[in-house]
Amino acid sequence: MSDGPRLPGVEGADDEDRIVCHVDADCFYASCERLREPDLRGEPLVVGMGYEEGETIGAVATASYEARAFGVESAQAISTALERLPRRAAHENGEIDDSELERDETGHYRPVDMDYYESVAAEVRDILHDCADTVREVSIDEAYLDVTERTAWEVADGFARHVKDRIRREVGVTVSVGVAPTMSAAKIASDFDKPDGLTVVEPGEIRAFLAPLEVDLLHGVGPVTARELRELGLETAGDVAAADPEPLVDRFGERGRELYDRARGEDDRRVEPKGDPKSFSRESAFAEPVDDPEPKYDLIETLAAAVADRAQREGALYRTIGVKAVTPPYDVNTRERSLPGPVDDPELVDRIARDLFTEFETEPVRKLGVRVANLEFAAADQASLEGWGSNEGGSVPEPDGGSDADQSSLDSEPDPVSSELSAGQSSLGDFS
């Protein structure tokens, strides 16, 4: 039984009634761009590569729902996107010679900025790890949570809504959440009512929930497999569930058996993390940008203590300590310092975090973060900086240079656009 926070009156659930949440960000890259440019909210927005002057090859990484209304899709050639949705800037500058083109028939284009997106994803994954005992990060904008020990089916809807509201309130992006007893059903449920969706499929309801869905919506079924299933006369998940599994095995091998099982709601996979995390971080935002140094240093102290405590609970030593300062409108500034060896030293985390933050103490700051990275997990004696010969007096090593780009790392860093190039944009991610 977890010692983590639980809803009142929750006593847990039987193993066969596992509660799995699939959390999936809605147009994540576009949502991030709207964080730093609020004027883009409600406007058609395309994030991609190759639309700049002189470039001829590129692709759409993600398109907002407003842009999709014009036929712009993920993985689409940027030239096709520009034909369907000309650039707003080019229209206003007179670069487009089309007198019939209206302003609201144009959209905004932004280049992919993975460092920035990863910094926002780090904030989301902190919330996910705070809300669940087990988290499996799938990509930068998608994750599974096992919350069996945190809630119960009677209040699962409220629990999932709490997760959604925290992410919206504390980070500023919108996610869709699916809740089900299995990973595959939770994944389908999160896609069921996008954007900003919440779908709960309770035990005993999976077959009825899946049955009317077209085969394209089954977990793991792409366009080619969907076409082959239809060639077998199978149009819906219910058709697959009612079919003889042998022809499916003959056509698809062992994957055919898996398709049959998933269509029947059978999936015994457990939510398991994808290896040890690379870093721990904790962030918090002020209601309004703060100029006064004192509340900022008070928050640094609180965040440093929380991060160091989590590292101790996870049995992790760390070689890097860093801070993040987000200044208006949404400029992310990070600084970090490397240590001569792995340590477990909460006082050092606080001291270095304060030292790294000094250059921002008079700047207006809307959000702060503290991070420990380059983690090592081992059953070794706890270490502190004083144990390293080059710093026997406990002195703090000199910084190895800061970085204006966010330094948070992911368990498995995705290709810059692969996460959001998948069809249907069904990908919240590597929340390590």
Short mmCIF file of N, CA and C in Angstrom, two decimals, residues 205-332:
data_model
loop_
_atom_site.label_atom_id
_atom_site.label_comp_id
_atom_site.label_asym_id
_atom_site.label_seq_id
_atom_site.Cartn_x
_atom_site.Cartn_y
_atom_site.Cartn_z
N GLU A 205 -17.17 -3.07 -18.30
CA GLU A 205 -17.72 -2.23 -19.37
C GLU A 205 -16.83 -2.20 -20.61
N ILE A 206 -15.65 -2.83 -20.54
CA ILE A 206 -14.69 -2.68 -21.64
C ILE A 206 -15.23 -3.22 -22.95
N ARG A 207 -15.79 -4.45 -22.94
CA ARG A 207 -16.28 -5.03 -24.20
C ARG A 207 -17.34 -4.15 -24.84
N ALA A 208 -18.26 -3.65 -24.03
CA ALA A 208 -19.34 -2.80 -24.56
C ALA A 208 -18.78 -1.47 -25.06
N PHE A 209 -17.76 -0.94 -24.40
CA PHE A 209 -17.15 0.31 -24.84
C PHE A 209 -16.44 0.14 -26.17
N LEU A 210 -15.70 -0.97 -26.32
CA LEU A 210 -14.91 -1.18 -27.52
C LEU A 210 -15.74 -1.61 -28.72
N ALA A 211 -16.78 -2.37 -28.50
CA ALA A 211 -17.49 -3.05 -29.59
C ALA A 211 -17.85 -2.16 -30.78
N PRO A 212 -18.42 -0.98 -30.59
CA PRO A 212 -18.83 -0.18 -31.76
C PRO A 212 -17.70 0.59 -32.43
N LEU A 213 -16.51 0.59 -31.84
CA LEU A 213 -15.42 1.39 -32.39
C LEU A 213 -14.88 0.78 -33.68
N GLU A 214 -14.55 1.63 -34.65
CA GLU A 214 -13.94 1.12 -35.88
C GLU A 214 -12.58 0.53 -35.58
N VAL A 215 -12.15 -0.43 -36.37
CA VAL A 215 -10.90 -1.14 -36.10
C VAL A 215 -9.70 -0.20 -36.07
N ASP A 216 -9.78 0.93 -36.77
CA ASP A 216 -8.68 1.89 -36.75
C ASP A 216 -8.36 2.37 -35.34
N LEU A 217 -9.36 2.35 -34.45
CA LEU A 217 -9.19 2.91 -33.12
C LEU A 217 -8.65 1.90 -32.12
N LEU A 218 -8.51 0.63 -32.52
CA LEU A 218 -7.91 -0.36 -31.62
C LEU A 218 -6.45 -0.01 -31.37
N HIS A 219 -6.01 -0.20 -30.15
CA HIS A 219 -4.64 0.11 -29.79
C HIS A 219 -3.67 -0.72 -30.62
N GLY A 220 -2.74 -0.05 -31.32
CA GLY A 220 -1.74 -0.75 -32.11
C GLY A 220 -2.14 -1.00 -33.56
N VAL A 221 -3.32 -0.53 -33.97
CA VAL A 221 -3.77 -0.74 -35.33
C VAL A 221 -3.54 0.53 -36.15
N GLY A 222 -2.70 0.41 -37.19
CA GLY A 222 -2.46 1.52 -38.09
C GLY A 222 -3.26 1.36 -39.36
N PRO A 223 -3.07 2.25 -40.34
CA PRO A 223 -3.85 2.21 -41.58
C PRO A 223 -3.71 0.90 -42.34
N VAL A 224 -2.50 0.32 -42.40
CA VAL A 224 -2.30 -0.92 -43.16
C VAL A 224 -3.03 -2.07 -42.50
N THR A 225 -2.87 -2.22 -41.18
CA THR A 225 -3.55 -3.30 -40.46
C THR A 225 -5.06 -3.13 -40.54
N ALA A 226 -5.53 -1.88 -40.43
CA ALA A 226 -6.98 -1.63 -40.51
C ALA A 226 -7.52 -2.08 -41.87
N ARG A 227 -6.76 -1.78 -42.93
CA ARG A 227 -7.21 -2.18 -44.26
C ARG A 227 -7.26 -3.71 -44.37
N GLU A 228 -6.27 -4.38 -43.83
CA GLU A 228 -6.25 -5.85 -43.89
C GLU A 228 -7.37 -6.46 -43.06
N LEU A 229 -7.69 -5.85 -41.92
CA LEU A 229 -8.81 -6.35 -41.12
C LEU A 229 -10.12 -6.21 -41.88
N ARG A 230 -10.28 -5.10 -42.58
CA ARG A 230 -11.51 -4.90 -43.35
C ARG A 230 -11.59 -5.88 -44.51
N GLU A 231 -10.44 -6.25 -45.05
CA GLU A 231 -10.44 -7.26 -46.11
C GLU A 231 -10.94 -8.60 -45.59
N LEU A 232 -10.80 -8.81 -44.28
CA LEU A 232 -11.32 -10.04 -43.64
C LEU A 232 -12.77 -9.87 -43.21
N GLY A 233 -13.37 -8.71 -43.53
CA GLY A 233 -14.75 -8.46 -43.18
C GLY A 233 -14.94 -7.96 -41.77
N LEU A 234 -13.88 -7.47 -41.15
CA LEU A 234 -13.94 -7.01 -39.76
C LEU A 234 -13.89 -5.48 -39.75
N GLU A 235 -15.01 -4.85 -39.45
CA GLU A 235 -15.11 -3.39 -39.50
C GLU A 235 -14.96 -2.74 -38.13
N THR A 236 -15.38 -3.43 -37.08
CA THR A 236 -15.37 -2.85 -35.74
C THR A 236 -14.61 -3.75 -34.77
N ALA A 237 -14.32 -3.19 -33.59
CA ALA A 237 -13.67 -3.99 -32.55
C ALA A 237 -14.57 -5.16 -32.15
N GLY A 238 -15.89 -4.92 -32.17
CA GLY A 238 -16.82 -6.00 -31.86
C GLY A 238 -16.71 -7.14 -32.86
N ASP A 239 -16.50 -6.80 -34.13
CA ASP A 239 -16.32 -7.84 -35.16
C ASP A 239 -15.08 -8.67 -34.87
N VAL A 240 -13.99 -8.00 -34.49
CA VAL A 240 -12.74 -8.70 -34.19
C VAL A 240 -12.92 -9.59 -32.96
N ALA A 241 -13.61 -9.07 -31.95
CA ALA A 241 -13.81 -9.84 -30.72
C ALA A 241 -14.65 -11.09 -30.96
N ALA A 242 -15.56 -11.01 -31.91
CA ALA A 242 -16.45 -12.15 -32.19
C ALA A 242 -15.89 -13.10 -33.23
N ALA A 243 -14.78 -12.76 -33.84
CA ALA A 243 -14.22 -13.56 -34.93
C ALA A 243 -13.50 -14.80 -34.40
N ASP A 244 -13.27 -15.74 -35.31
CA ASP A 244 -12.41 -16.88 -35.01
C ASP A 244 -10.97 -16.36 -34.99
N PRO A 245 -10.24 -16.55 -33.89
CA PRO A 245 -8.89 -15.98 -33.82
C PRO A 245 -7.88 -16.64 -34.76
N GLU A 246 -8.16 -17.86 -35.22
CA GLU A 246 -7.17 -18.57 -36.04
C GLU A 246 -6.85 -17.85 -37.36
N PRO A 247 -7.85 -17.37 -38.10
CA PRO A 247 -7.52 -16.61 -39.32
C PRO A 247 -6.70 -15.35 -39.01
N LEU A 248 -6.94 -14.76 -37.87
CA LEU A 248 -6.15 -13.59 -37.49
C LEU A 248 -4.69 -13.97 -37.25
N VAL A 249 -4.48 -15.11 -36.59
CA VAL A 249 -3.12 -15.59 -36.35
C VAL A 249 -2.45 -15.95 -37.67
N ASP A 250 -3.22 -16.57 -38.57
CA ASP A 250 -2.67 -16.93 -39.88
C ASP A 250 -2.24 -15.68 -40.64
N ARG A 251 -3.00 -14.60 -40.52
CA ARG A 251 -2.74 -13.37 -41.29
C ARG A 251 -1.66 -12.51 -40.64
N PHE A 252 -1.68 -12.42 -39.31
CA PHE A 252 -0.80 -11.47 -38.62
C PHE A 252 0.20 -12.14 -37.67
N GLY A 253 0.20 -13.45 -37.60
CA GLY A 253 1.09 -14.12 -36.65
C GLY A 253 0.60 -13.91 -35.22
N GLU A 254 1.54 -13.90 -34.28
CA GLU A 254 1.15 -13.74 -32.88
C GLU A 254 0.45 -12.41 -32.63
N ARG A 255 0.73 -11.44 -33.47
CA ARG A 255 0.06 -10.14 -33.32
C ARG A 255 -1.43 -10.28 -33.56
N GLY A 256 -1.83 -11.26 -34.36
CA GLY A 256 -3.25 -11.51 -34.58
C GLY A 256 -3.96 -11.92 -33.30
N ARG A 257 -3.31 -12.74 -32.50
CA ARG A 257 -3.87 -13.14 -31.21
C ARG A 257 -3.98 -11.92 -30.30
N GLU A 258 -2.98 -11.06 -30.37
CA GLU A 258 -3.01 -9.85 -29.54
C GLU A 258 -4.16 -8.94 -29.95
N LEU A 259 -4.38 -8.77 -31.25
CA LEU A 259 -5.49 -7.96 -31.71
C LEU A 259 -6.82 -8.52 -31.22
N TYR A 260 -6.96 -9.83 -31.28
CA TYR A 260 -8.17 -10.50 -30.82
C TYR A 260 -8.39 -10.24 -29.33
N ASP A 261 -7.33 -10.40 -28.55
CA ASP A 261 -7.43 -10.18 -27.10
C ASP A 261 -7.77 -8.74 -26.78
N ARG A 262 -7.09 -7.79 -27.44
CA ARG A 262 -7.32 -6.38 -27.14
C ARG A 262 -8.75 -5.97 -27.50
N ALA A 263 -9.28 -6.51 -28.60
CA ALA A 263 -10.65 -6.20 -28.99
C ALA A 263 -11.65 -6.71 -27.96
N ARG A 264 -11.29 -7.74 -27.22
CA ARG A 264 -12.14 -8.29 -26.16
C ARG A 264 -11.86 -7.63 -24.81
N GLY A 265 -10.95 -6.66 -24.81
CA GLY A 265 -10.64 -5.97 -23.57
C GLY A 265 -9.67 -6.70 -22.68
N GLU A 266 -8.97 -7.69 -23.23
CA GLU A 266 -8.04 -8.50 -22.44
C GLU A 266 -6.62 -7.99 -22.65
N ASP A 267 -6.00 -7.54 -21.58
CA ASP A 267 -4.65 -6.98 -21.64
C ASP A 267 -4.07 -7.06 -20.23
N ASP A 268 -3.15 -8.01 -20.02
CA ASP A 268 -2.63 -8.23 -18.67
C ASP A 268 -1.32 -7.48 -18.41
N ARG A 269 -0.94 -6.57 -19.30
CA ARG A 269 0.28 -5.80 -19.09
C ARG A 269 0.13 -4.91 -17.86
N ARG A 270 1.22 -4.73 -17.14
CA ARG A 270 1.24 -3.84 -16.00
C ARG A 270 1.96 -2.54 -16.38
N VAL A 271 1.57 -1.45 -15.73
CA VAL A 271 2.25 -0.18 -15.93
C VAL A 271 3.60 -0.27 -15.24
N GLU A 272 4.66 -0.25 -16.02
CA GLU A 272 6.01 -0.36 -15.47
C GLU A 272 6.86 0.79 -16.02
N PRO A 273 7.67 1.40 -15.15
CA PRO A 273 8.54 2.48 -15.61
C PRO A 273 9.53 1.99 -16.65
N LYS A 274 9.98 2.88 -17.52
CA LYS A 274 10.96 2.55 -18.56
C LYS A 274 12.37 2.82 -18.05
N GLY A 275 12.76 2.11 -17.00
CA GLY A 275 14.11 2.29 -16.48
C GLY A 275 14.17 3.42 -15.47
N ASP A 276 15.36 3.64 -14.91
CA ASP A 276 15.54 4.67 -13.90
C ASP A 276 15.44 6.07 -14.51
N PRO A 277 14.87 7.02 -13.78
CA PRO A 277 14.82 8.40 -14.29
C PRO A 277 16.20 9.00 -14.37
N LYS A 278 16.35 10.01 -15.22
CA LYS A 278 17.61 10.71 -15.38
C LYS A 278 17.73 11.92 -14.46
N SER A 279 16.59 12.41 -13.97
CA SER A 279 16.63 13.59 -13.11
C SER A 279 15.36 13.65 -12.27
N PHE A 280 15.43 14.45 -11.19
CA PHE A 280 14.27 14.79 -10.39
C PHE A 280 14.19 16.31 -10.34
N SER A 281 12.99 16.83 -10.47
CA SER A 281 12.85 18.28 -10.39
C SER A 281 11.53 18.62 -9.73
N ARG A 282 11.46 19.81 -9.20
CA ARG A 282 10.23 20.31 -8.61
C ARG A 282 10.12 21.79 -8.96
N GLU A 283 8.94 22.21 -9.42
CA GLU A 283 8.75 23.58 -9.84
C GLU A 283 7.47 24.14 -9.23
N SER A 284 7.41 25.45 -9.12
CA SER A 284 6.21 26.10 -8.59
C SER A 284 6.12 27.51 -9.17
N ALA A 285 4.90 27.93 -9.43
CA ALA A 285 4.67 29.25 -10.04
C ALA A 285 4.06 30.21 -9.03
N PHE A 286 4.39 31.47 -9.18
CA PHE A 286 3.75 32.52 -8.41
C PHE A 286 2.46 32.95 -9.12
N ALA A 287 1.53 33.49 -8.35
CA ALA A 287 0.28 33.97 -8.95
C ALA A 287 0.56 35.11 -9.93
N GLU A 288 1.54 35.95 -9.59
CA GLU A 288 1.97 37.05 -10.44
C GLU A 288 3.50 37.11 -10.41
N PRO A 289 4.15 37.66 -11.45
CA PRO A 289 5.61 37.79 -11.41
C PRO A 289 6.06 38.52 -10.14
N VAL A 290 7.13 38.01 -9.54
CA VAL A 290 7.61 38.53 -8.26
C VAL A 290 8.97 39.19 -8.46
N ASP A 291 9.14 40.41 -7.92
CA ASP A 291 10.41 41.12 -7.98
C ASP A 291 11.23 40.95 -6.71
N ASP A 292 10.58 40.93 -5.57
CA ASP A 292 11.25 40.89 -4.28
C ASP A 292 12.05 39.59 -4.13
N PRO A 293 13.34 39.66 -3.78
CA PRO A 293 14.16 38.44 -3.66
C PRO A 293 13.70 37.48 -2.57
N GLU A 294 13.18 37.99 -1.46
CA GLU A 294 12.91 37.12 -0.30
C GLU A 294 11.93 35.99 -0.61
N PRO A 295 10.75 36.26 -1.18
CA PRO A 295 9.85 35.13 -1.47
C PRO A 295 10.43 34.17 -2.50
N LYS A 296 11.27 34.66 -3.37
CA LYS A 296 11.89 33.77 -4.36
C LYS A 296 12.87 32.82 -3.69
N TYR A 297 13.68 33.35 -2.77
CA TYR A 297 14.62 32.48 -2.07
C TYR A 297 13.89 31.52 -1.12
N ASP A 298 12.78 31.97 -0.55
CA ASP A 298 11.98 31.06 0.28
C ASP A 298 11.47 29.88 -0.55
N LEU A 299 11.05 30.18 -1.78
CA LEU A 299 10.55 29.11 -2.63
C LEU A 299 11.68 28.20 -3.08
N ILE A 300 12.85 28.77 -3.38
CA ILE A 300 14.01 27.95 -3.72
C ILE A 300 14.30 26.96 -2.60
N GLU A 301 14.24 27.42 -1.35
CA GLU A 301 14.50 26.54 -0.21
C GLU A 301 13.50 25.39 -0.16
N THR A 302 12.23 25.71 -0.36
CA THR A 302 11.18 24.69 -0.34
C THR A 302 11.37 23.67 -1.46
N LEU A 303 11.64 24.16 -2.66
CA LEU A 303 11.82 23.26 -3.81
C LEU A 303 13.07 22.41 -3.66
N ALA A 304 14.15 22.99 -3.18
CA ALA A 304 15.38 22.23 -2.99
C ALA A 304 15.17 21.10 -1.99
N ALA A 305 14.45 21.40 -0.89
CA ALA A 305 14.18 20.37 0.10
C ALA A 305 13.33 19.24 -0.48
N ALA A 306 12.34 19.61 -1.31
CA ALA A 306 11.46 18.60 -1.90
C ALA A 306 12.21 17.69 -2.87
N VAL A 307 13.08 18.29 -3.68
CA VAL A 307 13.85 17.50 -4.65
C VAL A 307 14.84 16.58 -3.94
N ALA A 308 15.54 17.11 -2.95
CA ALA A 308 16.50 16.29 -2.22
C ALA A 308 15.80 15.15 -1.48
N ASP A 309 14.61 15.44 -0.94
CA ASP A 309 13.84 14.40 -0.24
C ASP A 309 13.43 13.29 -1.20
N ARG A 310 13.00 13.67 -2.41
CA ARG A 310 12.60 12.64 -3.36
C ARG A 310 13.79 11.79 -3.76
N ALA A 311 14.95 12.40 -3.98
CA ALA A 311 16.14 11.64 -4.32
C ALA A 311 16.48 10.63 -3.22
N GLN A 312 16.35 11.05 -1.97
CA GLN A 312 16.62 10.13 -0.86
C GLN A 312 15.63 8.99 -0.85
N ARG A 313 14.35 9.31 -1.05
CA ARG A 313 13.33 8.26 -1.03
C ARG A 313 13.52 7.27 -2.17
N GLU A 314 14.03 7.74 -3.30
CA GLU A 314 14.25 6.87 -4.45
C GLU A 314 15.62 6.18 -4.40
N GLY A 315 16.43 6.49 -3.40
CA GLY A 315 17.75 5.89 -3.28
C GLY A 315 18.71 6.37 -4.36
N ALA A 316 18.62 7.65 -4.72
CA ALA A 316 19.42 8.18 -5.82
C ALA A 316 20.49 9.14 -5.32
N LEU A 317 21.68 9.04 -5.91
CA LEU A 317 22.73 10.04 -5.75
C LEU A 317 22.72 10.91 -7.01
N TYR A 318 23.25 12.14 -6.91
CA TYR A 318 23.21 13.04 -8.06
C TYR A 318 24.54 13.74 -8.21
N ARG A 319 24.87 14.04 -9.48
CA ARG A 319 26.12 14.71 -9.82
C ARG A 319 25.91 16.15 -10.29
N THR A 320 24.66 16.53 -10.54
CA THR A 320 24.37 17.86 -11.07
C THR A 320 23.21 18.48 -10.30
N ILE A 321 23.32 19.76 -10.00
CA ILE A 321 22.27 20.51 -9.33
C ILE A 321 21.97 21.73 -10.20
N GLY A 322 20.70 22.02 -10.42
CA GLY A 322 20.34 23.13 -11.30
C GLY A 322 19.12 23.88 -10.81
N VAL A 323 18.94 25.08 -11.35
CA VAL A 323 17.76 25.88 -11.07
C VAL A 323 17.16 26.36 -12.37
N LYS A 324 15.88 26.68 -12.32
CA LYS A 324 15.18 27.27 -13.45
C LYS A 324 14.47 28.53 -12.97
N ALA A 325 14.56 29.58 -13.76
CA ALA A 325 13.83 30.83 -13.49
C ALA A 325 13.08 31.22 -14.76
N VAL A 326 11.78 31.27 -14.67
CA VAL A 326 10.96 31.65 -15.81
C VAL A 326 10.54 33.10 -15.64
N THR A 327 10.97 33.94 -16.56
CA THR A 327 10.66 35.36 -16.50
C THR A 327 9.62 35.71 -17.56
N PRO A 328 8.84 36.77 -17.35
CA PRO A 328 7.79 37.13 -18.31
C PRO A 328 8.37 37.42 -19.69
N PRO A 329 7.63 37.07 -20.78
CA PRO A 329 6.33 36.41 -20.72
C PRO A 329 6.45 34.93 -20.40
N TYR A 330 7.43 34.24 -21.01
CA TYR A 330 7.68 32.85 -20.67
C TYR A 330 9.08 32.46 -21.11
N ASP A 331 10.06 33.26 -20.68
CA ASP A 331 11.45 33.00 -21.03
C ASP A 331 12.04 32.05 -19.99
N VAL A 332 12.49 30.89 -20.47
CA VAL A 332 13.02 29.87 -19.56
C VAL A 332 14.54 30.02 -19.46
#
